[in-house]
Each structure stands twice: as C-alpha cells, then as structure tokens.
mmCIF file of C-alpha atoms and ligand atoms in Angstrom:
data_model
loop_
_atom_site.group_PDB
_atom_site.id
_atom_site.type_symbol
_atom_site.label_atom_id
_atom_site.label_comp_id
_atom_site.label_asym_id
_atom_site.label_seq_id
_atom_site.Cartn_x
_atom_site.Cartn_y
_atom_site.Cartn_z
ATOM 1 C CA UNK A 1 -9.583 -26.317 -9.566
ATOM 2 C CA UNK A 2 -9.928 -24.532 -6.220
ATOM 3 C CA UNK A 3 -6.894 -21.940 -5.261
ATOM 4 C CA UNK A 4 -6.821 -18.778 -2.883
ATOM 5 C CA UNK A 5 -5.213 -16.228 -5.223
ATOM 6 C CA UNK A 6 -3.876 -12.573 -3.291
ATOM 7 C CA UNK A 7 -4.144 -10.166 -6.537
ATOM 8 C CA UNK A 8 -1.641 -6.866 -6.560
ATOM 9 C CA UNK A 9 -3.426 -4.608 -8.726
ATOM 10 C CA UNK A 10 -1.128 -1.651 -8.381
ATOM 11 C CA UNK A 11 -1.416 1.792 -6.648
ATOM 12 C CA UNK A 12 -3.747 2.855 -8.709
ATOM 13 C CA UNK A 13 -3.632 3.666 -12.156
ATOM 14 C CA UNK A 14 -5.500 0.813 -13.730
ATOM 15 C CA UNK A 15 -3.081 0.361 -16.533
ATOM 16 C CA UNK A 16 -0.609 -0.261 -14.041
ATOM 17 C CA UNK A 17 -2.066 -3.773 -13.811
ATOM 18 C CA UNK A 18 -0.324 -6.871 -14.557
ATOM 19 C CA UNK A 19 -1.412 -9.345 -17.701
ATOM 20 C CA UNK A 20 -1.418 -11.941 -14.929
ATOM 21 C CA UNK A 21 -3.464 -9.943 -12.757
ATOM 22 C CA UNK A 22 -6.040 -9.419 -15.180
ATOM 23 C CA UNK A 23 -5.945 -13.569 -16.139
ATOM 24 C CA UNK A 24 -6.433 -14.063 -12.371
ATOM 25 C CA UNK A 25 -9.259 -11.514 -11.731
ATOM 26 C CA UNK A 26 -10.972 -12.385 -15.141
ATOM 27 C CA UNK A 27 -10.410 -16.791 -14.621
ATOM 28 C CA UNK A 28 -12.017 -16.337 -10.769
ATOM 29 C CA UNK A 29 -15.395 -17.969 -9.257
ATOM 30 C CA UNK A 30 -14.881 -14.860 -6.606
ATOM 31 C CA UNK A 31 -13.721 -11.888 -5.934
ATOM 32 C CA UNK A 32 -12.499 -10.660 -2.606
ATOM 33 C CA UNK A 33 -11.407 -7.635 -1.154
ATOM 34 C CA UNK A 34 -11.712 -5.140 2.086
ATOM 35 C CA UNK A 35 -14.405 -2.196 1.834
ATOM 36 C CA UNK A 36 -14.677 0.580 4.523
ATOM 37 C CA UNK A 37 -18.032 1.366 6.300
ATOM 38 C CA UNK A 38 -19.277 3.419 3.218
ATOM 39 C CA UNK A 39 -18.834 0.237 1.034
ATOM 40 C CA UNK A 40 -15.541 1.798 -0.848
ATOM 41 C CA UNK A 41 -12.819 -0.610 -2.225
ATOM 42 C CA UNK A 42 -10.044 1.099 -3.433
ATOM 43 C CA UNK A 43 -8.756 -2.473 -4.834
ATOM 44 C CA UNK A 44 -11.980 -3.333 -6.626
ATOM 45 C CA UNK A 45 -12.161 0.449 -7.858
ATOM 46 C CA UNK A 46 -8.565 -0.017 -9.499
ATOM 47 C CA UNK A 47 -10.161 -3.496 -11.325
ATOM 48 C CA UNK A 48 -13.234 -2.914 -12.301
ATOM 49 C CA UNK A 49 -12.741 -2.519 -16.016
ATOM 50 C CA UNK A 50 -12.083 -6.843 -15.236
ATOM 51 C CA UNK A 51 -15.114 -7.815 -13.329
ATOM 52 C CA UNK A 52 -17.602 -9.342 -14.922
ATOM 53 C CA UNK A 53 -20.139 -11.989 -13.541
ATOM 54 C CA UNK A 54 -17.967 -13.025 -11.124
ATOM 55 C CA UNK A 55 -19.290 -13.687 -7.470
ATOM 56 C CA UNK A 56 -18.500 -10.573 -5.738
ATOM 57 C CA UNK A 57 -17.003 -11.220 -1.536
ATOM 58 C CA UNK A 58 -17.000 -7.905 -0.002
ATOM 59 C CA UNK A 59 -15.029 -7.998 3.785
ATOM 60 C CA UNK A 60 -15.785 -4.989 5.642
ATOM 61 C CA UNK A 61 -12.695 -4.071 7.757
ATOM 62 C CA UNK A 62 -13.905 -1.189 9.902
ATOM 63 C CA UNK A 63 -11.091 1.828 10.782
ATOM 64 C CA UNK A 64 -10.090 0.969 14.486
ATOM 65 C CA UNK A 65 -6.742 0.944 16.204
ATOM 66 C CA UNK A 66 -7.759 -2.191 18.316
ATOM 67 C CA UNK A 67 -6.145 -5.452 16.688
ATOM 68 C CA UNK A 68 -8.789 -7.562 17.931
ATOM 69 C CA UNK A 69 -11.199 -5.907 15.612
ATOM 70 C CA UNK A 70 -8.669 -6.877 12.732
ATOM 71 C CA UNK A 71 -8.209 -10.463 13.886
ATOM 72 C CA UNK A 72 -11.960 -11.067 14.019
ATOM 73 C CA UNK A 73 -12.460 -9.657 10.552
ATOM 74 C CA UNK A 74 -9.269 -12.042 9.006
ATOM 75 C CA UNK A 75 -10.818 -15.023 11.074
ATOM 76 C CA UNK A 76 -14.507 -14.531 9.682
ATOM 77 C CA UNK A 77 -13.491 -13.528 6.132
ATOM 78 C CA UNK A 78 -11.156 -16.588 5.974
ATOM 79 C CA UNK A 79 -13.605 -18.797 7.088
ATOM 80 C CA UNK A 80 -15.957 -17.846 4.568
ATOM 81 C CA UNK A 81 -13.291 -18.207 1.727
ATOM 82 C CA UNK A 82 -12.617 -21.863 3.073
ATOM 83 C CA UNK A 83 -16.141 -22.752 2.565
ATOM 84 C CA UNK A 84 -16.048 -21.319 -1.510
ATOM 85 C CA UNK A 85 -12.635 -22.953 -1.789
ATOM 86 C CA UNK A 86 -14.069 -26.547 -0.364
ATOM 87 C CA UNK A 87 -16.937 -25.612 -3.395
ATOM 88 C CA UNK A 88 -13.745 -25.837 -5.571
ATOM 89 C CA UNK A 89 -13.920 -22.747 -6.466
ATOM 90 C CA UNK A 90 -11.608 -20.053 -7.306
ATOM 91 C CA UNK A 91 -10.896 -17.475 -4.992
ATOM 92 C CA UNK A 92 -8.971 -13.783 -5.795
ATOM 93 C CA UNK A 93 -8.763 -11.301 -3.318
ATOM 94 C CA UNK A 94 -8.036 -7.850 -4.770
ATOM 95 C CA UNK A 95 -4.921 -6.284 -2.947
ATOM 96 C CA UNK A 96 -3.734 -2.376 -3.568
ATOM 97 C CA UNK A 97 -0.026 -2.171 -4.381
ATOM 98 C CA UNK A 98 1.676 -5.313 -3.834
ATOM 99 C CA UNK A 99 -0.219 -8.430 -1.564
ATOM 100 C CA UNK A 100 2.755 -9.400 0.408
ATOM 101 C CA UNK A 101 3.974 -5.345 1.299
ATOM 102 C CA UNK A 102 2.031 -3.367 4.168
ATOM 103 C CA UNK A 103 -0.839 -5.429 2.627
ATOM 104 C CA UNK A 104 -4.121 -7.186 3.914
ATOM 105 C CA UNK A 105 -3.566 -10.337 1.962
ATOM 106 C CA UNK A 106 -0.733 -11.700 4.187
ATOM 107 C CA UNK A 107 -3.358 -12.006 7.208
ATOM 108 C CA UNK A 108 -5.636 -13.990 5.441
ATOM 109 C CA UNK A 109 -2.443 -16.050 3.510
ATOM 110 C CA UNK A 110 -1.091 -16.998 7.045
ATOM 111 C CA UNK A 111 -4.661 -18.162 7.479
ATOM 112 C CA UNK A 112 -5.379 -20.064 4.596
ATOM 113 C CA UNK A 113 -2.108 -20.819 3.207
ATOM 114 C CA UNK A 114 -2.952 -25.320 3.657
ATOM 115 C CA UNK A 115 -4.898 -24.459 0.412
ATOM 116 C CA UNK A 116 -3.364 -24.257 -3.140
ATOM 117 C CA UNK A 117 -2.348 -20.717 -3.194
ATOM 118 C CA UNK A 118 -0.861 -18.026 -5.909
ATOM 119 C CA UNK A 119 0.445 -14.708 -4.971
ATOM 120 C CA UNK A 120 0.236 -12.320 -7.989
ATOM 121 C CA UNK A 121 3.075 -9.075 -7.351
ATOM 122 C CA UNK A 122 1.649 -5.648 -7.981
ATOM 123 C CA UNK A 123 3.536 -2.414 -8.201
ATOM 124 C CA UNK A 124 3.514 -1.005 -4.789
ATOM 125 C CA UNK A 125 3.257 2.235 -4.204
ATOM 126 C CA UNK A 126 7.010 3.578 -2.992
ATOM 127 C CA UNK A 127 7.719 2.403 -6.860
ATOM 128 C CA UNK A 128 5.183 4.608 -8.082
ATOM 129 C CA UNK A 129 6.231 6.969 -6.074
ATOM 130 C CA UNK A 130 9.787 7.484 -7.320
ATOM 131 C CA UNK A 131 7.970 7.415 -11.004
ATOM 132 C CA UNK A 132 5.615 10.410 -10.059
ATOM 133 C CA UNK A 133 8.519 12.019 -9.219
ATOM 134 C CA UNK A 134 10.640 11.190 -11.915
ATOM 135 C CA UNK A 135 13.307 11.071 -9.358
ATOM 136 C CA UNK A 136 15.405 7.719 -8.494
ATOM 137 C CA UNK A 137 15.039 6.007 -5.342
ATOM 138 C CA UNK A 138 18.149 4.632 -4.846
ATOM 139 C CA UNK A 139 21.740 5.452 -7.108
ATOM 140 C CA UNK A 140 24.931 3.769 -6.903
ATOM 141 C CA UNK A 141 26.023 2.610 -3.172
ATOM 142 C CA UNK A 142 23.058 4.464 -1.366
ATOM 143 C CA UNK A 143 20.895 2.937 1.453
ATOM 144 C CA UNK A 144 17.352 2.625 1.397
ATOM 145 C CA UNK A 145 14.968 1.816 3.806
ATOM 146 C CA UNK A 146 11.372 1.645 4.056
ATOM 147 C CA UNK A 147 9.216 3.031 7.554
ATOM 148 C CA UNK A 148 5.854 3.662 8.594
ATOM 149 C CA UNK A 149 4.818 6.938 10.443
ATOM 150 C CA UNK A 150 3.259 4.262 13.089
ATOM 151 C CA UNK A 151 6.547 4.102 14.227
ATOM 152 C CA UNK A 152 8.018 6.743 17.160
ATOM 153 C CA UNK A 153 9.941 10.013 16.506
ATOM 154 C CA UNK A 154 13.247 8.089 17.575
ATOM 155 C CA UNK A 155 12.670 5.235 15.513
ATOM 156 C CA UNK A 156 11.901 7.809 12.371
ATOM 157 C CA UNK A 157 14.668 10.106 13.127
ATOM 158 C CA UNK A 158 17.273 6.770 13.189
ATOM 159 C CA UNK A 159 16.018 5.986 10.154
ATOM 160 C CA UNK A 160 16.693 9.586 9.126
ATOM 161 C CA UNK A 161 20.275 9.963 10.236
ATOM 162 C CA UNK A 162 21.112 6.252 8.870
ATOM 163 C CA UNK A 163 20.002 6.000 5.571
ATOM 164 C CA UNK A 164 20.189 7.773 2.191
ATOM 165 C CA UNK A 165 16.932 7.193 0.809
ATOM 166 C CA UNK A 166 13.657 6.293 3.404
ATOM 167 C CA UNK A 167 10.189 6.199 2.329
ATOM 168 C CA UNK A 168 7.913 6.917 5.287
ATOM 169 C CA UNK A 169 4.406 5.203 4.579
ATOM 170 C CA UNK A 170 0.984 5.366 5.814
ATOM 171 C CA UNK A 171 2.118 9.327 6.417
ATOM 172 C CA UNK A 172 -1.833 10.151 6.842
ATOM 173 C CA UNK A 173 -2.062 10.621 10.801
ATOM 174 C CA UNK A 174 1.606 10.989 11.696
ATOM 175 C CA UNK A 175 2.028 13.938 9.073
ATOM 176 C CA UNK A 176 3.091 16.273 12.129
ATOM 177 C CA UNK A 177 5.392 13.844 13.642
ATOM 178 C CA UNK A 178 7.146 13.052 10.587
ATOM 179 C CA UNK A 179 7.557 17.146 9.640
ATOM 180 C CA UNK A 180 9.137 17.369 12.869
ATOM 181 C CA UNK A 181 11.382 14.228 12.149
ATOM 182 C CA UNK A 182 12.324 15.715 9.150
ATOM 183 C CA UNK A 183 13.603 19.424 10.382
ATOM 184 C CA UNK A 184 15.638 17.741 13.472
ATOM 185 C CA UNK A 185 17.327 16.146 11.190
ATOM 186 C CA UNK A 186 18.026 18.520 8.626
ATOM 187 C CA UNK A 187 15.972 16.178 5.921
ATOM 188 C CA UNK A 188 13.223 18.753 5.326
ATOM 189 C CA UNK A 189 14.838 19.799 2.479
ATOM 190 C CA UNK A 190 15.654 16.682 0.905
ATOM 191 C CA UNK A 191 11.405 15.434 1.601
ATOM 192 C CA UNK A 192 9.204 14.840 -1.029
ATOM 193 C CA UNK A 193 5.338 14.243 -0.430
ATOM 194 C CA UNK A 194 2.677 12.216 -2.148
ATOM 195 C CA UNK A 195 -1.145 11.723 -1.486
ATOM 196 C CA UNK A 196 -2.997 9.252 -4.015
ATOM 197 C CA UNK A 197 -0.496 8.309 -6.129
ATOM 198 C CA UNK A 198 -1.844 7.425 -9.767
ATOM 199 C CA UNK A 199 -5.224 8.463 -9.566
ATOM 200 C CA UNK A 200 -7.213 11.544 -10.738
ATOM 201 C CA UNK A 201 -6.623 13.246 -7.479
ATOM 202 C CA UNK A 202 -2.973 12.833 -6.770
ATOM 203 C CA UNK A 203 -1.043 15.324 -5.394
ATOM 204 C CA UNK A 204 2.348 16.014 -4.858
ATOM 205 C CA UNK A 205 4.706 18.983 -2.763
ATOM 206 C CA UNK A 206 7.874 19.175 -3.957
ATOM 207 C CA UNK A 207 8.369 21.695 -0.836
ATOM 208 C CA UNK A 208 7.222 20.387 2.631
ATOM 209 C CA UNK A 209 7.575 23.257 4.268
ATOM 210 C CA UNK A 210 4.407 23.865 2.605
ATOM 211 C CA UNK A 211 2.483 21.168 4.153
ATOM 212 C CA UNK A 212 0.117 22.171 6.818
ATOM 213 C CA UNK A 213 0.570 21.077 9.948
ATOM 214 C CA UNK A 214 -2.262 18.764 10.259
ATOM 215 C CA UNK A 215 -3.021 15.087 9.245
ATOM 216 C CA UNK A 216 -3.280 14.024 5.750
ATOM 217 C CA UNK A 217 -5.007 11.172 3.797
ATOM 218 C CA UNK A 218 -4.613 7.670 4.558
ATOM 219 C CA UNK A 219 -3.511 7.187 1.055
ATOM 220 C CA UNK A 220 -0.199 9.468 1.113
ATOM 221 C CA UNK A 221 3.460 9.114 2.183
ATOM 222 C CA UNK A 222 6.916 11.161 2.221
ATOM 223 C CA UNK A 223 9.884 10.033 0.304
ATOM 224 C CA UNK A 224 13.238 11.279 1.257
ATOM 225 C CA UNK A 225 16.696 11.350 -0.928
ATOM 226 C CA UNK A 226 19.995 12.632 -0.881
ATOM 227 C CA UNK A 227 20.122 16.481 -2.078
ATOM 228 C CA UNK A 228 23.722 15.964 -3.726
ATOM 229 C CA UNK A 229 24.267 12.864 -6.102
ATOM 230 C CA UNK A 230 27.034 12.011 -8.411
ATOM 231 C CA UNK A 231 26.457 12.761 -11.952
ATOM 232 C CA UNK A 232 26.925 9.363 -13.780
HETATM 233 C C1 SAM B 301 -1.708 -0.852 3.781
HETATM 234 S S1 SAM B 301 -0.421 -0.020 2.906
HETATM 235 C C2 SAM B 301 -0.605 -0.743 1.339
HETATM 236 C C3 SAM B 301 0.694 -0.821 0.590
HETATM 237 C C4 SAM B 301 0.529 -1.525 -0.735
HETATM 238 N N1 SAM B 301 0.335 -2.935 -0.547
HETATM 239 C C5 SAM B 301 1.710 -1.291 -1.645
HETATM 240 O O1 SAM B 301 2.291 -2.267 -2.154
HETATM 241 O O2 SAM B 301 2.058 -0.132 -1.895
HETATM 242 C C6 SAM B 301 -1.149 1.546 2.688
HETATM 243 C C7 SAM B 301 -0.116 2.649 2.590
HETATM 244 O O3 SAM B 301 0.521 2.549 1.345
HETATM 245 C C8 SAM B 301 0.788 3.842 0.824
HETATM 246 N N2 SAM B 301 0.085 3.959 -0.465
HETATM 247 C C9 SAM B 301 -0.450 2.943 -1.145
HETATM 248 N N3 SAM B 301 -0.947 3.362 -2.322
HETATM 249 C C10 SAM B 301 -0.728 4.686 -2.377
HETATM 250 C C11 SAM B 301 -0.995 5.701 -3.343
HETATM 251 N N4 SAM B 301 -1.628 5.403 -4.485
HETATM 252 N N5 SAM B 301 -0.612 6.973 -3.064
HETATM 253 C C12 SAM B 301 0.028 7.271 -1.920
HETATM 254 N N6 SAM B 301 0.308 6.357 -0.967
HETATM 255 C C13 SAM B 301 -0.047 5.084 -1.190
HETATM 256 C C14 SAM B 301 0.288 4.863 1.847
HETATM 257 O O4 SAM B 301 1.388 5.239 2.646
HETATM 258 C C15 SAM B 301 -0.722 4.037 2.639
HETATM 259 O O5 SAM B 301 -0.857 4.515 3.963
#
C-alpha cells in the first residue's frame, strides 16, 4: 500500500537509528532525501548500511538564502513523490535528526499530507548534544529553550538573559554573532560548542573563548547551561 513516510535517522551515528527506522527504510519502493550540488546526503550517508535495491529519489536543494528557490524545490520534489505514491508505492524520505524539528520533511508533509502518511521520530541533534557532553540539558525547575543563530543579537541575547539552558542551532554562519551574544551577557562561560555531532569528525570546545572568530560548519551549534547546579 502507498504511504509518504518522513524517516529521522538520527544526527549521525548510524547506530543511533531506530528499529522502526530501519523497517521503514528497508520495507520502501523509494527512497528520498535532499543532496547538495556535489551530490552529498548527509541523511542517506547516515542509512546506507539499509539500502538495498530500493529506487533511489535524490532532490537537489541548492544553498541559497532566497525562499523561492526552496519553495520551487518542495513543489517539484512533491510532485514527483505524488506520481510514485499514485504507482502505490512506498515512499521514505530520509530526514537528519528528527523530521518534524528544523527539518526538510515538514515542507514536503504540509504538501503531501492528503496521502496516507507516517512520521518516524529520530534523535535530533540538541539530544545528542547533551550526550557528547555528558552534561544534562535541563535539571530540576530550569528553563530551556531552543534558538537558531538566524535569529538577531536581541532576540539571542533575550533568550540569553531568560532562560537557564538555550541551545543555539544552525551556529555555522552566525558563529560571531552568537560569541558576542554570549560575552554581553556574561554566558561565555557557561557555552559549550559542537560541530558534527556523532560522526568521525566531531568536535567539541569545552572553552569558547577559543573559538575563532569566524564562521563555522553548517553542521555545528552552541549549547548553554547554568554554571552552578544543585547537587541532587
Ligand atoms: C536543518 S537543522 C536539522 C535538525 C535536525 N532535524 C535535528 O533533529 O536535529 C540543521 C541544524 O541542526 C544542527 N545539527 C544537526 N545535526 C547535527 C550534528 N550532527 N552536529 C552538530 N549540529 C547538528 C545544526 O545546528 C544544524 O545547523
């Protein structure tokens, strides 16, 4: 029977998979999922110990800050999934992390979602995060909130003042901007950072004030928590 599947395979580390992730991937007529201009899925990368003979749907979603360019790639790759899932067939699309957080399943959901659909969680990446780290997110009464460095310094440094625990994602570009968020207000200290969580080049600086001052990898954010906790 037809269905549109959106697969979370996890931030990375393959055994971080799900059993019904892998029953998904492994029962599908095709497999879906964005690749940048050199052909690179970091979704399909994280599954490929699963793929087999399946019919592979590669959607090239090229870097631009334009929307448009996003809307036409949702509107053309949704199309094309229509026509496979009016073939009755079976349809996953391979999502990093989690497929309804920061995630380019929920574009093509809101587009398809007349069909039968199945959303599959993943483990998204500010969980893996606080595992790296071996440090807790969130203890007792704290706050937590979760930002993007797209967002302004005085969004960032609310966010900041307001909450306990924030993870800042997609950190790559805004790196700068969020340093400086961080020593206004006195959270500099408190900052952990994280590129590539979970694979064979992660990284991670305990001290930002190591950081250089100049954009990192898409594929990195900051987490930020209380210096002084109660012992429990
Ligand atoms: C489009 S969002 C995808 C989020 C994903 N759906 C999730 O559940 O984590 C991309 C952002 O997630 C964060 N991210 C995802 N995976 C990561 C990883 N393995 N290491 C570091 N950051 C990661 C980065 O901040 C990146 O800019």
């Amino acid at each position: 029977m037809n269905s549109f599947v959106g697969v979370g395979v996890g931030p990375g580390d393959p055994e971080l998979m799900t059993l019904k992730a892998v029953r998904h991937i492994q029962s599908a007529d095709v497999l879906a999922y964005l690749v940048n201009k050199e052909g690179h899925s970091q979704a399909k990368e994280i599954a490929k110990n699963f793929i087999e003979d399946q019919e592979l749907l590669p959607i090239l979603m090229p870097m631009a800050d334009d929307s448009k360019v996003g809307d036409q790639v949702y509107d053309q790759a949704s199309a094309q999934i229509q026509v496979l899932l009016d073939q009755d067939k079976k349809v996953a699309f391979l999502c990093e992390g989690d497929p309804l957080f920061y995630a380019s399943f929920t574009y093509l959901l809101s587009r398809l979602e007349h069909n039968s659909t199945i959303v599959v969680p993943g483990i998204s990446s500010p969980q893996s995060a606080a595992c790296a780290l071996q440090h807790p997110l969130t203890m007792l009464t704290e706050s937590y909130c979760v930002i993007t460095g797209r967002h302004d310094e005085t969004f960032i440094e609310h966010a900041l003042t307001k909450f306990d625990s924030i993870v800042i994602m997609k950190a790559g570009r805004a790196r700068v901007k969020i340093l400086t968020c961080l020593e206004n207000t006195q959270r500099l200290d408190e900052a952990k950072y994280l590129e590539y969580i979970g694979r064979d080049n992660e990284y991670i600086q305990w001290d930002v004030k190591q950081l250089e001052k100049k954009a990192g990898p898409y594929f990195s954010m900051f987490v930020v928590t209380k210096a002084t906790r109660p012992r429990v």
